[in-house]
Coordinates of C-alpha atoms and ligand atoms in Angstrom, one line a residue:
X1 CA 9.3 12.7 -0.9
X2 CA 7.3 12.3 2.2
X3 CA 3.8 12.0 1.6
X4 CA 1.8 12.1 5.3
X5 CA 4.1 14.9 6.9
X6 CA 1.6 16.4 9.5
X7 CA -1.0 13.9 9.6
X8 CA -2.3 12.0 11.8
X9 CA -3.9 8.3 10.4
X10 CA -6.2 5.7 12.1
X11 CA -6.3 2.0 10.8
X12 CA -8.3 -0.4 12.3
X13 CA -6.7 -4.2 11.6
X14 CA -3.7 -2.2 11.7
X15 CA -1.9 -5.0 13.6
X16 CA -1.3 -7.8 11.0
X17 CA -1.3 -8.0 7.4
X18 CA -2.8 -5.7 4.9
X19 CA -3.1 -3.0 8.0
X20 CA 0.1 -3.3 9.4
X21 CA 1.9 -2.1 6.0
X22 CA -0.6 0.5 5.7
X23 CA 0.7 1.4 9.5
X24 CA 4.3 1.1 8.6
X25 CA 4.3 3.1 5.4
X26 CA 2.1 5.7 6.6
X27 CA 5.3 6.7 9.2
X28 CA 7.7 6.2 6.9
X29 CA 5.9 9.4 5.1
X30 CA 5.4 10.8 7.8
X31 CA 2.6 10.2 9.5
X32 CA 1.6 10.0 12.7
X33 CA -0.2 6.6 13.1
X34 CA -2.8 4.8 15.7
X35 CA -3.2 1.4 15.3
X36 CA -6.4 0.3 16.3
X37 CA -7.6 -3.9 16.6
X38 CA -8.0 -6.1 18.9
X39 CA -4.4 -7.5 19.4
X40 CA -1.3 -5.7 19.4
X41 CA 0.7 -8.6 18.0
X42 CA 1.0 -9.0 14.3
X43 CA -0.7 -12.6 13.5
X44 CA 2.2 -12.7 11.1
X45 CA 4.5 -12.9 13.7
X46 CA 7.2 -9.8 14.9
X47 CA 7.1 -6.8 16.5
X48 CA 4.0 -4.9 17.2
X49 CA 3.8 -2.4 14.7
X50 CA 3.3 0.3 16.8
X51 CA 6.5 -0.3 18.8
X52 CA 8.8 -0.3 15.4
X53 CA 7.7 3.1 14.5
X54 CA 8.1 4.2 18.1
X55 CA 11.7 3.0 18.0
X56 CA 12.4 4.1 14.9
X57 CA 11.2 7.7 16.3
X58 CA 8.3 7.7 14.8
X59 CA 4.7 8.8 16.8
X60 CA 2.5 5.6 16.8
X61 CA 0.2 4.4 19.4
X62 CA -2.2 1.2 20.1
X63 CA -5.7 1.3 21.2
X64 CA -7.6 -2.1 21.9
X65 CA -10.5 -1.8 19.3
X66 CA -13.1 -4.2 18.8
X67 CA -15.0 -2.7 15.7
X68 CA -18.0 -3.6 16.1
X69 CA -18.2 -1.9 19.4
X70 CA -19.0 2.0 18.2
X71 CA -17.2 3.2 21.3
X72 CA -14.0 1.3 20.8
X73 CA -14.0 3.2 17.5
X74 CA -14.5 6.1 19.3
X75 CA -11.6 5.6 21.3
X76 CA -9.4 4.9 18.3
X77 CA -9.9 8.6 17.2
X78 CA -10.0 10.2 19.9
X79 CA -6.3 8.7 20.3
X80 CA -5.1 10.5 17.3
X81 CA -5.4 14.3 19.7
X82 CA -2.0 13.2 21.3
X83 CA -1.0 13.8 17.4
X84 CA -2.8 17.0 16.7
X85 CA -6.2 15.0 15.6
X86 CA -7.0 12.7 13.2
X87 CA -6.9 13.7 8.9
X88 CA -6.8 10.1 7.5
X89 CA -9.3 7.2 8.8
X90 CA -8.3 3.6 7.1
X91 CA -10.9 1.3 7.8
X92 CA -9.2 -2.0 6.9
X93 CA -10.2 -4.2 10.0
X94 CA -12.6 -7.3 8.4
X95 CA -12.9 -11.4 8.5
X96 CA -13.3 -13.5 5.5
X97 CA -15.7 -15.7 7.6
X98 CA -17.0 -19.1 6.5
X99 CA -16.4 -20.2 3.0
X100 CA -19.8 -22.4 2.5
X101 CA -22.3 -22.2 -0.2
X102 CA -25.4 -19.9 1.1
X103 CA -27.2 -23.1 1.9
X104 CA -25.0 -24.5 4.6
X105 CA -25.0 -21.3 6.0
X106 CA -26.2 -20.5 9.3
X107 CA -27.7 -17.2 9.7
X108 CA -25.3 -16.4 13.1
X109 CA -22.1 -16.9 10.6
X110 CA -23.7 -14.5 8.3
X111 CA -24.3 -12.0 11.2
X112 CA -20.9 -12.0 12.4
X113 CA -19.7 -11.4 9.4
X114 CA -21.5 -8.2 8.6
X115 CA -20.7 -7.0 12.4
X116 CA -17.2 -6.9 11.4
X117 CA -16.5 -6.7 7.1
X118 CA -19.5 -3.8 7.2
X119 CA -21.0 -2.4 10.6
X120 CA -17.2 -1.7 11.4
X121 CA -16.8 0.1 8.6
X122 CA -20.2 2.0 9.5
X123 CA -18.8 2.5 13.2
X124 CA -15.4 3.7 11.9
X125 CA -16.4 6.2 9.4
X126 CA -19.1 7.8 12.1
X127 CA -16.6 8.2 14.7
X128 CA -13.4 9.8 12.2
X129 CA -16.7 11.7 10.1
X130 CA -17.7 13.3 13.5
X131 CA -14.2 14.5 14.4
X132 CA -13.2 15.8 11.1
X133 CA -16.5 18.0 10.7
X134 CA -15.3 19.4 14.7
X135 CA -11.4 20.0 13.6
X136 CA -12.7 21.5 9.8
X137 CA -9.5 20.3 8.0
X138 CA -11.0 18.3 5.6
X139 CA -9.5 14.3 6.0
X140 CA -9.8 11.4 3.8
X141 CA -11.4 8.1 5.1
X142 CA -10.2 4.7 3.3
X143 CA -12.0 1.7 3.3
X144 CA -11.1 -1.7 2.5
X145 CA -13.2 -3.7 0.4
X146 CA -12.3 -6.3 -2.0
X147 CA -12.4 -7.6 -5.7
X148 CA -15.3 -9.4 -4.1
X149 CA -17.0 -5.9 -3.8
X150 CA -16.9 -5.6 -7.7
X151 CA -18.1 -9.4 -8.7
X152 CA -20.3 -11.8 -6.4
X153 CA -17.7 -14.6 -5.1
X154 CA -19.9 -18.2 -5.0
X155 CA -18.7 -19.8 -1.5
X156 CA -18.4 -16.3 0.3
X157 CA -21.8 -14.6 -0.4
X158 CA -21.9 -12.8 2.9
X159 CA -18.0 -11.7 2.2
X160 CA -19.1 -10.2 -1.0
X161 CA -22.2 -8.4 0.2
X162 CA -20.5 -6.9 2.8
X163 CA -17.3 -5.5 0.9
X164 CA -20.0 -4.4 -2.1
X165 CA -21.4 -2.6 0.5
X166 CA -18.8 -1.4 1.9
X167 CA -18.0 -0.3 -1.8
X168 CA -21.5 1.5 -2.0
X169 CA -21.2 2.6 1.5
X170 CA -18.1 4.5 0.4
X171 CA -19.7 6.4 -2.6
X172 CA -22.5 7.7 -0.8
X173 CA -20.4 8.9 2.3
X174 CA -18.6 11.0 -0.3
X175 CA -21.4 12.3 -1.3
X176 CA -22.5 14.1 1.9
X177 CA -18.5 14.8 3.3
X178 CA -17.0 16.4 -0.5
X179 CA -18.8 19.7 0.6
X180 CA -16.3 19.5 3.8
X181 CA -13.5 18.5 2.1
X182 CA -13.6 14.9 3.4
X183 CA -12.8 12.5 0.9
X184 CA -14.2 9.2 0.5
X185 CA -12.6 5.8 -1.2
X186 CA -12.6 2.3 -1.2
X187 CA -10.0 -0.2 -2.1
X188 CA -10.2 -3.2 -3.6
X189 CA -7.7 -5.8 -2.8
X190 CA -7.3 -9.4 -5.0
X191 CA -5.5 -12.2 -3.3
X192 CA -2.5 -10.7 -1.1
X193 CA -0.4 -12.3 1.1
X194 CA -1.8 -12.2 4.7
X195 CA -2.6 -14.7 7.4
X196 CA -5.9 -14.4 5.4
X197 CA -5.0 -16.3 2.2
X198 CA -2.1 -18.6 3.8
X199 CA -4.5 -19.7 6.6
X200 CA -7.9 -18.6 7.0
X201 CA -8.5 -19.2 3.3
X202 CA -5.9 -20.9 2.3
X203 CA -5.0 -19.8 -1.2
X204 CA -1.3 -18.8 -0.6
X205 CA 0.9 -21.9 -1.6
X206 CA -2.4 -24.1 -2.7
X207 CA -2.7 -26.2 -6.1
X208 CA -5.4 -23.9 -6.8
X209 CA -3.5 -20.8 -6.1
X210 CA -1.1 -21.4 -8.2
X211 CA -3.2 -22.3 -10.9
X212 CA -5.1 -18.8 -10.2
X213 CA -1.7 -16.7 -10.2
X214 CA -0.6 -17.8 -13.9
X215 CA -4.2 -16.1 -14.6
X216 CA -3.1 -12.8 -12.9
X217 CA -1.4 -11.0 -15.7
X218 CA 1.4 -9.8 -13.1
X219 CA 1.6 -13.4 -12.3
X220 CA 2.2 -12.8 -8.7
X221 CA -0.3 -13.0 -5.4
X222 CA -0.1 -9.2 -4.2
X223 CA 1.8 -7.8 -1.1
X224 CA 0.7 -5.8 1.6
X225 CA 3.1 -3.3 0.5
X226 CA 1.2 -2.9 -2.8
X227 CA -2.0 -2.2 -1.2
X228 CA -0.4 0.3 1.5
X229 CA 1.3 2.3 -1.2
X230 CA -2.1 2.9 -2.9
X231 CA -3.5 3.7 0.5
X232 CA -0.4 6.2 0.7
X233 CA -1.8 7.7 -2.6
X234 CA -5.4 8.2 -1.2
X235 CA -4.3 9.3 2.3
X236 CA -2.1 12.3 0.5
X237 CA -2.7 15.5 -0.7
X238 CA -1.6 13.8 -4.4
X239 CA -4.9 12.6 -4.1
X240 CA -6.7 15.9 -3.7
X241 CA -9.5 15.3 -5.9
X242 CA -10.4 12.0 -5.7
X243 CA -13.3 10.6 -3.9
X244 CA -15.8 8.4 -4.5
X245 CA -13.8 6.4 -5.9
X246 CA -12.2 2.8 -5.8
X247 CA -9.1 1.3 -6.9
X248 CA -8.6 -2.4 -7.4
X249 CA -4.7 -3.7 -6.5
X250 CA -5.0 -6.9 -7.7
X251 CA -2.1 -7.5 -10.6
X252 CA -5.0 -7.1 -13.3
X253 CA -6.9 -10.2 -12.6
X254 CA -10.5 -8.3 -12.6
X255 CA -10.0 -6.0 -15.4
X256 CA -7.9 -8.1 -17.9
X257 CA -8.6 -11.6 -19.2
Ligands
NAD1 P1 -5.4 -10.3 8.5 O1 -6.3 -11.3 9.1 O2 -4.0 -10.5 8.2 O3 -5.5 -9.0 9.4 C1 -6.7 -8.5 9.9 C2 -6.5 -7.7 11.2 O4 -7.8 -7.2 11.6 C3 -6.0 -8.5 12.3 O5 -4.9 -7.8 13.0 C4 -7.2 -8.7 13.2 O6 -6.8 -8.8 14.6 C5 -8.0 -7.5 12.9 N1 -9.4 -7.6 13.3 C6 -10.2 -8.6 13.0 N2 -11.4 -8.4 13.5 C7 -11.4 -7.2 14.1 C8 -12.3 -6.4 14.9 N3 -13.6 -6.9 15.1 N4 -11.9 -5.3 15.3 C9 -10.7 -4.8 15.1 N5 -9.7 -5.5 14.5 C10 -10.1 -6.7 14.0 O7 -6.2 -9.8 7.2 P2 -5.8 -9.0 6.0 O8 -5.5 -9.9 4.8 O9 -4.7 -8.0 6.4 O10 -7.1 -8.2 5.6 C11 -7.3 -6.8 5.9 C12 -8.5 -6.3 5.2 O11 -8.3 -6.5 3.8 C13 -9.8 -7.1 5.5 O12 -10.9 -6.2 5.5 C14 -9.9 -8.0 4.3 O13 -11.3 -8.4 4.1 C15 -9.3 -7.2 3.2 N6 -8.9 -7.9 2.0 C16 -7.8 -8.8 2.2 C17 -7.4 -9.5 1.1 C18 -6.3 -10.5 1.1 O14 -6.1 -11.2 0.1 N7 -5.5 -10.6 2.2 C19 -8.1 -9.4 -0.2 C20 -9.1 -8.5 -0.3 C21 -9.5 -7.7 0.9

């Protein structure tokens, strides 16, 4: 059963990793799909996304997006017109930035951090907000946080404040877009295997890692296919009445000792 027939999705980081399978799977429903980040080319290697949907007849386009620039956000929805205007706004596009304890920390690190993980997510959901109020449809607006939005992660305090934030951020936007139909979410991702956890914080394939995965009760590191399928969920109308809401997709690790 196709899921997105009809709509029209934005996702920012929708080049590599956690983005990218959001990308791919919202065509394979159906969708229509802009991907919006600073690169076309997938840091994973391949294809730009938005050139295998294309040839696989699917309508996808790529916008050069920087989020913390308001009007390259901007941009990114006013893209999705070509596709009859934008209904789903995934705001996935973040940096886990420096891993050093809060007193090593330079206040510049901390800043760029929030410009990306947090004012993206501001700039983002103001520019899809103000185009779903014009079009009236209602829409839903997805935004990726973490497990490090539910519990304070020592070593990545700025990483945490911004995806609880982003968390919080969520709740409240519901708040004000329910009465228009416009719902709200936020995911919450554990350790999934991107460029992310096999380089930028190495994880993926490290003594440690695989110490932490036989404390996963699925005893597996996530894939971006299991975040984009919950995306999927929040994106569809099978998701109808959910907002303000968040979902953690990480094997059980929070919830579970
Ligand atoms: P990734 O590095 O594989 O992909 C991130 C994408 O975002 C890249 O294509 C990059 O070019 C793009 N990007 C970075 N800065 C940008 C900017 N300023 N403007 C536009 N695009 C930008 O990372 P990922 O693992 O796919 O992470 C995606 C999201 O999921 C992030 O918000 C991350 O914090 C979150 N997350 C990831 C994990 C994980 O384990 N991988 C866990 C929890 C949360």
């Amino acid at each position: 059963m196709a899921l997105l027939t009809d709509k029209t999705a934005v996702v920012t980081g929708g080049a590599s990793g956690l983005g990218r399978a959001v990308a791919e799977l919202f065509a394979d429903h159906g969708a229509a799909v802009v991907v919006a980040d600073l690169r076309s080319e997938p840091r994973e290697g391949g294809a730009p996304i938005h050139e295998r949907i294309a040839d696989q007849g699917g309508d996808a386009a790529f916008v050069e997006c920087d989020v913390t620039r308001y009007e390259d956000c901007v941009d990114a929805v006013a893209a999705a017109e070509e596709f009859g205007g934008i209904d789903v706004m995934v705001n996935n596009a973040g940096i886990v930035g420096p891993q050093t304890p809060l007193v090593d920390l330079d206040f510049d690190e901390y800043q760029t951090l929030m410009e990306v993980n947090l004012r993206g997510v501001f700039h983002g959901s103001k520019a899809a907000a103000i185009a779903m109020l014009e079009q009236g449809n209602g829409g839903s607006i997805i935004n990726m946080s973490s497990v490090a939005g539910m519990q304070g992660y020592g070593g990545i305090t700025p990483y945490s404040a911004a995806k609880g934030g982003v968390r919080l951020f969520s709740y409240a936007l519901a708040s004000e877009l329910g009465p228009d139909d416009i719902r709200v979410n936020a995911v919450h991702p554990g350790v999934i295997e991107t460029a992310m956890t096999t380089e930028d914080s190495p994880t993926v394939g490290t003594e440690e890692g695989e110490k932490l995965k036989q404390t996963i009760p699925l005893r597996r590191f996530g894939q971006p296919e299991d975040v984009a399928g919950v995306c999927g969920f929040l994106a569809s109308d099978l998701a109808s009445y959910v907002t303000a809401e968040s979902i953690v997709v990480d094997g059980g690790n929070l919830n579970s000792a």
